[in-house]
Amino acid sequence: VAYVTLLSFEGRTELRDCAAKARWARLRRRRRNVGVRFGGVSERRAAWLISPVTRTPPLVCTRSTTRLMHMSTNAGSAALGCSAMLHLSSERDEHVRQAAALLCEGRLVAFPTETVYGLGADAANLAAISAIYAAKGRPANNPLIVHLASARDLERLRITPLPLPPLASKLAAAFWPGPLTLVLPRESPCDLAVLPSAARVNTVAVRVPNHPVALALLAAAAQARGGAPVAIAAPSANLSGRPSPTRCAHVLQDFDREEGGVAAVLDGDAVAPCRVGLESTVVDLTEDPPLILRPGAISAGMLSAAADGQPFEIYQMPTRATNEQSQTCVNSTPRVNAETTAGSSVEAVSMQFAPKAPGMMYRHYAPSMPVIIAGESREKLLAAVRNAFVAEHHPKVGLMATKESCEFVRAQLSKEPHAQHVFAVPCGSDGDLQSVARDLYEALRAFDAEAPLRPSVVIAQSVAPEGVGAAIMNRLMKAAGAHADCPPS
């Protein structure tokens, strides 16, 4: 007999006889997809957690609960049972305090940073951390970044061995608060919760955000804890694989539903926008030389200047390899060679090796349709759009390029029959990579509009991989997967 435990939001309801429950459900609804209730808690608002069994019970669970089952963990079920999330205003102090109270209770709260909106949880609460993975559908070996109110909290919490290495102190002094994440050795014992899937990675990724709402939330959470510092673990507040959110509306698109698992979103759009628009630069200081695991607004040149000329290498994501190729993998197994990756997807490789930071192994940041990178020049962009219609027979083509390039393509196609079937979304302006970075995720999300606007493919313009352009190309390459006419930076 297979057994499960059904945990309601209050954690009081238990059901041990799975077979009896399944029979009752079939009698009640006479179909597989059932919406049963026990103690007033619907199946959509509870988590089915499989005990050690030899067979899976004959039940169909919701997407969130199925993901939690695949994680093989009992943690996080409580947070999955919340109702539709609250929309709180960061302009009201009582709403900030309410969001902080929810975090301290182990609930999930989305909040803005200078990079993107984050999905926050108490970093010391294992159940809350697990709920992040369940709500996002996030791979269990994809680590989280811990957000602190200030660098001084590294001394007040057991996170990393002290004193900090001189290079870490220099970078923190130069770029904190700001969009820089440092990967440091993890202290043992540590005040942070560690998922079993991440236990073999003995590092922690930490940053101090530079956004008034994020800092106010951290301060309010510390106040709710009697002045003790609080660490918030927060990946981007989007469903795994989707473009990251830079507006409150993007968070609502992904999580504003009963089974979303997010208690509240703290709307900061009116106070301060996500001015960077891309996730933080992640630097691994446990490697020599230090390694940029994920490019961001803080470039390798800026890091080197702050570190007295110290060189920084850039991590290259493993891809399918030929017999002559091999690439470095950042974990306890240092090399990914042809025998490792031949015939395997990047996702399969990433599950074999444990990344130290998010954004290293997975194809994400993508809309629901394929993305093709066409190159920098307007002529290549125009040719790619025409090819999508003529050679690939796409009924509607999306175009993501700078404002000026969109106008050029529209003008060239104005007398062609395809003109009315191009859905162009401007992304920044020529000569202003900061504006391209800031608009990137909103532009990618725009293509998932309702029909008849939704295209079947998106043609994207590349940028020069210099400065923040390297971060833009990193995100575009991951959104496009193998569909690129230009080499990755």
Coordinates of C-alpha atoms in Angstrom, one line a residue:
V1 CA 0.0 0.0 0.0
A2 CA 1.3 3.4 -0.9
Y3 CA 1.0 6.2 1.7
V4 CA 1.1 9.9 1.4
T5 CA 0.8 12.8 3.8
L6 CA -1.5 15.7 2.9
L7 CA -0.5 18.9 4.6
S8 CA -2.9 21.8 4.6
F9 CA -1.8 25.4 4.9
E10 CA -2.2 25.1 8.7
G11 CA -0.4 21.8 8.7
R12 CA -3.1 20.0 10.6
T13 CA -4.8 17.7 8.0
E14 CA -3.2 14.3 7.6
L15 CA -4.4 11.5 5.4
R16 CA -2.5 8.2 5.5
D17 CA -4.6 5.8 3.4
C18 CA -3.8 6.8 -0.2
A19 CA -5.8 4.0 -1.8
A20 CA -8.9 4.9 0.2
K21 CA -8.6 8.5 -0.8
A22 CA -8.2 7.6 -4.5
R23 CA -11.3 5.4 -4.4
W24 CA -13.3 8.2 -2.7
A25 CA -12.2 10.7 -5.3
R26 CA -13.2 8.5 -8.2
L27 CA -16.6 7.9 -6.7
R28 CA -17.1 11.6 -6.1
R29 CA -16.1 12.9 -9.5
R30 CA -15.9 9.8 -11.8
R31 CA -12.8 11.2 -13.5
R32 CA -9.0 11.4 -13.1
N33 CA -8.6 15.1 -12.6
V34 CA -10.3 15.7 -9.2
G35 CA -10.6 18.6 -6.9
V36 CA -11.1 17.0 -3.6
R37 CA -11.3 18.7 -0.2
F38 CA -10.4 17.6 3.2
G39 CA -11.0 19.9 6.2
G40 CA -12.0 22.7 3.8
V41 CA -8.6 22.6 2.0
S42 CA -8.7 21.9 -1.7
E43 CA -6.2 19.8 -3.5
R44 CA -5.1 22.9 -5.4
R45 CA -4.1 24.5 -2.0
A46 CA -2.3 21.5 -0.5
A47 CA 0.9 19.6 -1.2
W48 CA 1.0 15.8 -1.7
L49 CA 4.2 14.6 -0.3
I50 CA 5.2 11.0 -1.1
S51 CA 6.6 8.9 1.7
P52 CA 9.1 6.1 0.7
V53 CA 6.9 3.9 -1.4
T54 CA 7.3 1.3 -4.2
R55 CA 4.6 2.7 -6.4
T56 CA 3.2 6.2 -7.2
P57 CA -0.5 6.5 -6.1
P58 CA -3.1 6.9 -8.9
L59 CA -3.5 10.7 -8.4
V60 CA -3.2 13.6 -10.7
C61 CA -1.7 16.6 -8.9
T62 CA -1.4 20.2 -9.9
R63 CA 1.8 21.6 -11.5
S64 CA 3.1 23.1 -8.3
T65 CA 2.6 20.0 -6.2
T66 CA 4.0 17.7 -8.9
R67 CA 7.2 19.8 -8.9
L68 CA 7.4 19.5 -5.2
M69 CA 7.0 15.8 -5.3
H70 CA 9.9 15.6 -7.8
M71 CA 12.1 17.5 -5.4
S72 CA 11.5 14.7 -2.9
T73 CA 11.3 17.0 0.1
N74 CA 8.7 17.7 2.7
A75 CA 9.7 21.3 3.1
G76 CA 7.8 24.1 1.4
S77 CA 4.3 22.6 1.5
A78 CA 3.0 25.1 3.8
A79 CA 3.9 28.0 1.6
L80 CA 2.3 26.4 -1.4
G81 CA -1.1 26.6 0.3
C82 CA -1.5 30.3 0.2
S83 CA -4.4 32.0 -1.5
A84 CA -4.1 34.6 -4.3
M85 CA -1.2 36.9 -3.4
L86 CA -1.5 40.3 -1.9
H87 CA -0.6 43.4 -3.9
L88 CA 1.2 45.7 -1.5
S89 CA 2.4 49.2 -2.1
S90 CA 6.0 50.1 -1.0
E91 CA 4.8 53.7 -0.6
R92 CA 3.0 52.7 2.5
D93 CA 5.1 51.8 5.6
E94 CA 2.5 49.4 6.9
H95 CA 2.6 47.4 3.7
V96 CA 6.4 47.1 3.9
R97 CA 6.0 45.9 7.5
Q98 CA 3.3 43.5 6.4
A99 CA 5.6 42.1 3.7
A100 CA 8.4 41.7 6.3
A101 CA 6.1 39.9 8.7
L102 CA 5.1 37.5 5.9
L103 CA 8.8 36.7 5.2
C104 CA 9.4 36.1 8.9
E105 CA 6.5 33.7 9.0
G106 CA 8.1 31.6 6.2
R107 CA 6.0 32.9 3.3
L108 CA 7.2 34.1 -0.1
V109 CA 7.2 37.8 -1.0
A110 CA 8.2 39.3 -4.3
F111 CA 10.0 42.6 -4.1
P112 CA 12.0 45.0 -6.4
T113 CA 15.7 45.4 -6.6
E114 CA 17.9 47.6 -8.8
T115 CA 18.3 44.5 -11.1
V116 CA 15.0 42.7 -11.3
Y117 CA 12.1 41.7 -9.0
G118 CA 13.2 39.0 -6.6
L119 CA 11.1 36.2 -5.0
G120 CA 12.2 36.4 -1.4
A121 CA 12.2 33.9 1.5
D122 CA 13.8 33.8 4.9
A123 CA 17.2 32.3 4.0
A124 CA 17.4 30.5 7.4
N125 CA 14.0 28.7 6.9
L126 CA 14.4 25.5 5.0
A127 CA 10.7 25.2 4.3
A128 CA 10.5 28.7 2.9
I129 CA 13.6 28.0 0.7
S130 CA 12.0 24.8 -0.6
A131 CA 8.8 26.8 -1.4
I132 CA 10.8 29.0 -3.8
Y133 CA 11.8 26.0 -5.8
A134 CA 8.3 24.6 -5.8
A135 CA 6.6 27.9 -6.8
K136 CA 9.0 28.7 -9.6
G137 CA 9.4 25.1 -10.8
R138 CA 13.1 25.7 -10.4
P139 CA 15.6 22.9 -10.8
A140 CA 16.7 21.7 -7.3
N141 CA 20.4 22.1 -8.0
N142 CA 20.1 25.8 -9.2
P143 CA 21.4 27.8 -6.2
L144 CA 20.0 31.0 -4.8
I145 CA 21.5 34.4 -4.0
V146 CA 21.3 35.7 -0.4
H147 CA 20.5 39.4 0.0
L148 CA 21.8 41.3 3.1
A149 CA 21.1 44.8 4.4
S150 CA 24.8 45.6 4.5
A151 CA 28.2 44.1 4.4
R152 CA 28.3 44.3 8.2
D153 CA 25.8 41.5 8.3
L154 CA 28.5 39.1 7.1
E155 CA 30.0 39.6 10.6
R156 CA 26.7 39.3 12.4
L157 CA 25.6 36.1 10.7
R158 CA 27.5 32.9 10.3
I159 CA 27.6 32.8 6.5
T160 CA 31.3 32.8 5.4
P161 CA 34.6 32.5 7.3
L162 CA 36.0 35.7 8.6
P163 CA 38.0 37.8 8.0
L164 CA 37.0 38.2 4.3
P165 CA 39.7 37.7 1.7
P166 CA 41.3 41.0 0.7
L167 CA 39.8 40.8 -2.8
A168 CA 36.3 40.3 -1.4
S169 CA 36.7 43.3 0.8
K170 CA 37.9 45.5 -2.1
L171 CA 35.0 44.5 -4.3
A172 CA 32.4 44.9 -1.6
A173 CA 33.7 48.3 -0.7
A174 CA 33.6 49.3 -4.4
F175 CA 30.3 47.9 -5.5
W176 CA 28.1 47.3 -2.4
P177 CA 25.3 48.1 -2.3
G178 CA 24.9 47.3 -5.9
P179 CA 24.4 44.7 -8.6
L180 CA 27.4 42.5 -7.7
T181 CA 27.1 39.0 -6.2
L182 CA 30.2 37.4 -4.5
V183 CA 30.5 33.6 -4.3
L184 CA 32.4 32.9 -1.0
P185 CA 33.2 29.8 1.0
R186 CA 30.3 28.7 3.2
E187 CA 30.8 28.7 7.0
S188 CA 30.2 25.5 8.8
P189 CA 28.0 25.5 10.8
C190 CA 26.0 28.1 8.8
D191 CA 23.0 30.3 9.8
L192 CA 21.5 29.7 6.3
A193 CA 19.3 26.8 5.3
V194 CA 20.9 24.4 2.8
L195 CA 18.8 22.2 0.6
P196 CA 20.1 18.6 0.4
S197 CA 20.6 19.0 -3.3
A198 CA 23.0 21.9 -2.7
A199 CA 24.9 20.3 0.3
R200 CA 27.8 19.3 -1.9
V201 CA 28.5 22.9 -3.0
N202 CA 30.4 24.4 -0.1
T203 CA 29.9 28.0 -1.2
V204 CA 27.4 30.8 -0.8
A205 CA 26.4 33.6 -3.1
V206 CA 25.8 36.9 -1.4
R207 CA 25.0 40.5 -2.3
V208 CA 23.7 43.8 -0.9
P209 CA 21.0 45.3 -3.1
N210 CA 20.9 49.0 -4.0
H211 CA 17.2 49.7 -4.1
P212 CA 15.2 51.6 -1.5
V213 CA 12.4 49.1 -1.3
A214 CA 14.6 46.1 -1.0
L215 CA 16.6 47.8 1.8
A216 CA 13.4 48.9 3.6
L217 CA 12.1 45.3 3.5
L218 CA 15.4 44.0 5.0
A219 CA 15.3 46.6 7.7
A220 CA 11.6 45.9 8.5
A221 CA 12.3 42.2 8.7
A222 CA 15.2 42.8 11.1
Q223 CA 13.0 45.0 13.2
A224 CA 10.4 42.3 13.3
R225 CA 13.1 39.9 14.6
G226 CA 14.0 42.3 17.4
G227 CA 16.9 43.9 15.6
A228 CA 18.6 40.7 14.5
P229 CA 19.9 40.7 10.9
V230 CA 17.8 38.9 8.4
A231 CA 19.1 37.3 5.2
I232 CA 16.7 37.0 2.3
A233 CA 17.2 34.3 -0.4
A234 CA 15.8 35.6 -3.6
P235 CA 16.0 34.4 -7.2
S236 CA 14.1 36.4 -9.9
A237 CA 10.4 36.4 -9.3
N238 CA 9.3 34.6 -12.5
L239 CA 8.4 31.0 -13.4
S240 CA 11.6 29.1 -14.2
G241 CA 12.7 29.6 -17.8
R242 CA 10.6 32.8 -18.3
P243 CA 12.1 36.3 -18.8
S244 CA 12.9 37.9 -15.5
P245 CA 10.4 40.5 -14.2
T246 CA 11.3 44.2 -14.1
R247 CA 7.8 45.4 -13.3
C248 CA 5.3 44.4 -10.7
A249 CA 2.9 43.5 -13.5
H250 CA 5.4 40.8 -14.7
V251 CA 5.3 39.2 -11.3
L252 CA 1.5 39.2 -11.3
Q253 CA 1.5 37.6 -14.7
D254 CA 3.4 34.6 -13.4
F255 CA 2.1 34.2 -9.9
D256 CA -1.2 35.9 -9.3
R257 CA -3.3 32.8 -9.0
E258 CA -4.5 30.6 -6.1
E259 CA -1.9 27.9 -6.6
G260 CA 1.0 30.3 -7.3
G261 CA 2.5 29.8 -3.9
V262 CA 3.5 33.5 -3.4
A263 CA 2.0 35.4 -0.5
A264 CA 2.5 38.9 -1.7
V265 CA 4.3 41.3 -4.1
L266 CA 5.6 44.6 -2.8
D267 CA 5.1 47.0 -5.7
G268 CA 8.0 49.3 -6.0
D269 CA 7.4 50.7 -9.5
A270 CA 6.2 54.1 -8.3
V271 CA 9.2 54.5 -5.8
A272 CA 12.1 53.3 -8.0
P273 CA 12.2 51.2 -11.2
C274 CA 14.5 48.3 -11.7
R275 CA 17.1 50.6 -13.3
V276 CA 19.6 48.0 -14.3
G277 CA 17.1 45.5 -15.9
L278 CA 19.5 42.5 -15.8
E279 CA 20.5 40.2 -12.9
S280 CA 23.6 41.0 -10.9
T281 CA 27.1 40.1 -12.0
V282 CA 28.2 37.0 -10.1
V283 CA 31.9 36.6 -9.3
D284 CA 33.4 33.4 -7.8
L285 CA 36.2 34.3 -5.4
T286 CA 36.9 30.7 -4.5
E287 CA 38.6 30.3 -7.9
D288 CA 42.1 31.5 -8.8
P289 CA 42.0 33.6 -10.9
P290 CA 38.5 34.8 -9.9
L291 CA 35.8 33.8 -12.3
I292 CA 32.8 35.8 -13.6
L293 CA 30.0 33.1 -13.5
R294 CA 27.3 35.4 -14.8
P295 CA 28.0 38.8 -16.5
G296 CA 25.9 41.8 -15.5
A297 CA 26.1 45.6 -15.3
I298 CA 29.4 45.5 -13.5
S299 CA 31.9 44.4 -16.3
A300 CA 35.2 42.6 -16.1
G301 CA 37.0 45.8 -16.7
M302 CA 35.2 47.5 -13.8
L303 CA 36.0 44.6 -11.5
S304 CA 39.7 44.6 -12.5
A305 CA 40.0 48.4 -11.9
A306 CA 38.6 48.0 -8.4
A307 CA 40.9 45.1 -7.7
D308 CA 44.1 46.9 -8.6
G309 CA 44.4 45.2 -12.0
Q310 CA 43.5 41.7 -10.9
P311 CA 42.4 39.7 -14.0
F312 CA 39.0 38.1 -14.1
E313 CA 38.1 35.2 -16.3
I314 CA 34.6 34.7 -17.7
Y315 CA 32.9 31.3 -17.3
Q316 CA 31.7 29.6 -20.5
M317 CA 28.6 27.5 -20.3
P318 CA 29.1 23.9 -21.3
T319 CA 27.7 22.9 -24.7
R320 CA 27.7 19.8 -26.8
A321 CA 31.4 19.1 -27.4
T322 CA 33.4 17.7 -30.2
N323 CA 36.3 15.3 -29.7
E324 CA 38.7 18.2 -29.8
Q325 CA 36.8 20.5 -27.4
S326 CA 36.5 20.7 -23.7
Q327 CA 35.3 23.4 -21.3
T328 CA 35.7 24.2 -17.7
C329 CA 32.8 23.4 -15.4
V330 CA 32.7 25.3 -12.1
N331 CA 32.3 22.7 -9.4
S332 CA 34.1 19.9 -7.7
T333 CA 34.7 18.2 -11.1
P334 CA 36.7 20.7 -13.0
R335 CA 36.4 19.6 -16.6
V336 CA 33.5 18.9 -18.9
N337 CA 34.9 16.9 -21.9
A338 CA 33.5 15.3 -25.0
E339 CA 32.7 12.0 -23.4
T340 CA 30.8 13.9 -20.7
T341 CA 28.7 16.1 -23.0
A342 CA 28.4 14.1 -26.3
G343 CA 24.7 13.4 -26.9
S344 CA 23.6 15.2 -23.8
S345 CA 21.7 18.4 -23.4
V346 CA 23.1 21.4 -21.4
E347 CA 20.3 20.6 -18.8
A348 CA 21.5 17.0 -18.4
V349 CA 25.1 18.2 -17.9
S350 CA 23.9 20.8 -15.3
M351 CA 22.2 18.1 -13.3
Q352 CA 25.4 16.1 -13.2
F353 CA 27.5 19.0 -12.1
A354 CA 26.5 21.4 -9.3
P355 CA 26.6 25.1 -10.3
K356 CA 27.7 27.6 -7.7
A357 CA 25.5 30.4 -8.9
P358 CA 22.2 30.9 -10.8
G359 CA 22.1 31.5 -14.5
M360 CA 25.1 29.2 -15.3
M361 CA 23.6 26.0 -16.9
Y362 CA 20.0 26.4 -18.0
R363 CA 18.3 27.8 -21.1
H364 CA 16.0 30.5 -19.8
Y365 CA 15.0 34.1 -20.1
A366 CA 12.8 32.9 -23.0
P367 CA 9.3 33.7 -24.3
S368 CA 7.1 30.8 -25.4
M369 CA 8.3 30.8 -29.0
P370 CA 11.8 30.3 -30.5
V371 CA 14.2 33.3 -30.5
I372 CA 16.7 33.7 -33.4
I373 CA 19.6 36.1 -33.0
A374 CA 20.3 37.7 -36.4
G375 CA 23.4 39.8 -35.8
E376 CA 24.1 43.5 -35.2
S377 CA 23.6 45.0 -38.7
R378 CA 20.2 46.2 -39.9
E379 CA 20.7 44.4 -43.2
K380 CA 21.2 41.0 -41.4
L381 CA 18.1 41.8 -39.3
L382 CA 16.0 42.6 -42.4
A383 CA 17.3 39.4 -44.2
A384 CA 16.4 37.3 -41.1
V385 CA 12.9 38.6 -41.0
R386 CA 12.3 38.0 -44.7
N387 CA 13.8 34.5 -44.4
A388 CA 11.4 33.7 -41.5
F389 CA 8.4 34.5 -43.8
V390 CA 9.7 33.1 -47.1
A391 CA 11.9 30.1 -46.2
E392 CA 10.4 29.1 -42.9
H393 CA 6.8 30.1 -43.6
H394 CA 6.1 31.7 -40.3
P395 CA 2.7 33.3 -40.3
K396 CA 3.7 36.1 -37.9
V397 CA 7.2 37.2 -37.0
G398 CA 8.3 39.1 -33.9
L399 CA 11.1 41.6 -34.2
M400 CA 13.2 42.8 -31.2
A401 CA 15.7 45.5 -32.0
T402 CA 16.6 49.0 -31.1
K403 CA 14.0 51.7 -31.9
E404 CA 16.0 52.9 -34.9
S405 CA 16.4 49.4 -36.3
C406 CA 12.8 48.6 -35.9
E407 CA 11.9 51.7 -37.9
F408 CA 14.4 50.7 -40.6
V409 CA 12.9 47.2 -41.0
R410 CA 9.4 48.6 -41.0
A411 CA 10.3 51.1 -43.8
Q412 CA 12.0 48.4 -45.9
L413 CA 9.0 46.1 -45.6
S414 CA 6.4 48.7 -46.0
K415 CA 5.6 47.7 -49.6
E416 CA 5.9 44.0 -49.1
P417 CA 3.0 41.7 -48.1
H418 CA 4.7 40.6 -45.0
A419 CA 4.7 44.1 -43.5
Q420 CA 1.4 43.7 -41.6
H421 CA 2.6 40.4 -40.1
V422 CA 5.6 41.8 -38.3
F423 CA 5.2 42.4 -34.6
A424 CA 8.0 44.8 -33.7
V425 CA 9.0 45.6 -30.1
P426 CA 11.6 48.3 -29.7
C427 CA 14.4 47.5 -27.2
G428 CA 16.5 50.5 -26.2
S429 CA 18.2 52.9 -28.6
D430 CA 21.3 52.8 -30.8
G431 CA 24.4 53.7 -28.9
D432 CA 22.8 53.2 -25.5
L433 CA 23.4 49.7 -24.2
Q434 CA 22.0 50.6 -20.8
S435 CA 18.6 51.2 -22.4
V436 CA 18.8 47.9 -24.2
A437 CA 19.6 46.1 -21.0
R438 CA 16.8 47.9 -19.1
D439 CA 14.2 47.1 -21.8
L440 CA 15.3 43.5 -22.7
Y441 CA 13.1 41.4 -20.4
E442 CA 10.0 43.6 -20.9
A443 CA 10.5 43.3 -24.7
L444 CA 10.8 39.5 -24.5
R445 CA 7.7 39.2 -22.4
A446 CA 5.7 41.4 -24.9
F447 CA 5.8 38.6 -27.5
D448 CA 3.7 36.4 -25.3
A449 CA 0.8 38.7 -25.9
E450 CA -2.6 37.3 -26.7
A451 CA -3.4 36.2 -30.3
P452 CA -3.5 37.6 -32.9
L453 CA -0.4 39.6 -31.8
R454 CA 1.6 36.6 -30.7
P455 CA 4.3 35.7 -33.3
S456 CA 5.5 32.2 -34.0
V457 CA 9.2 33.2 -33.9
V458 CA 11.2 36.2 -32.7
I459 CA 14.1 37.7 -34.6
A460 CA 16.5 39.5 -32.2
Q461 CA 19.2 42.0 -32.9
S462 CA 22.6 41.3 -31.2
V463 CA 24.8 43.9 -29.6
A464 CA 28.6 44.3 -29.3
P465 CA 29.7 42.1 -26.4
E466 CA 31.5 44.9 -24.6
G467 CA 30.7 46.2 -21.1
V468 CA 27.0 45.6 -20.3
G469 CA 26.7 44.3 -23.9
A470 CA 28.3 41.0 -22.7
A471 CA 25.5 40.6 -20.2
I472 CA 22.9 41.4 -22.9
M473 CA 24.3 38.8 -25.2
N474 CA 24.5 36.2 -22.4
R475 CA 20.8 36.6 -21.8
L476 CA 20.0 36.6 -25.5
M477 CA 22.1 33.5 -26.2
K478 CA 20.3 31.6 -23.4
A479 CA 16.9 32.7 -24.7
A480 CA 17.8 31.6 -28.2
G481 CA 19.4 28.3 -27.3
A482 CA 21.1 27.1 -30.5
H483 CA 19.3 29.6 -32.8
A484 CA 21.9 32.2 -33.4
D485 CA 23.7 33.6 -36.5
C486 CA 26.4 35.2 -34.3
P487 CA 28.9 33.5 -32.0
P488 CA 28.4 33.8 -28.3
S489 CA 30.5 36.3 -26.4

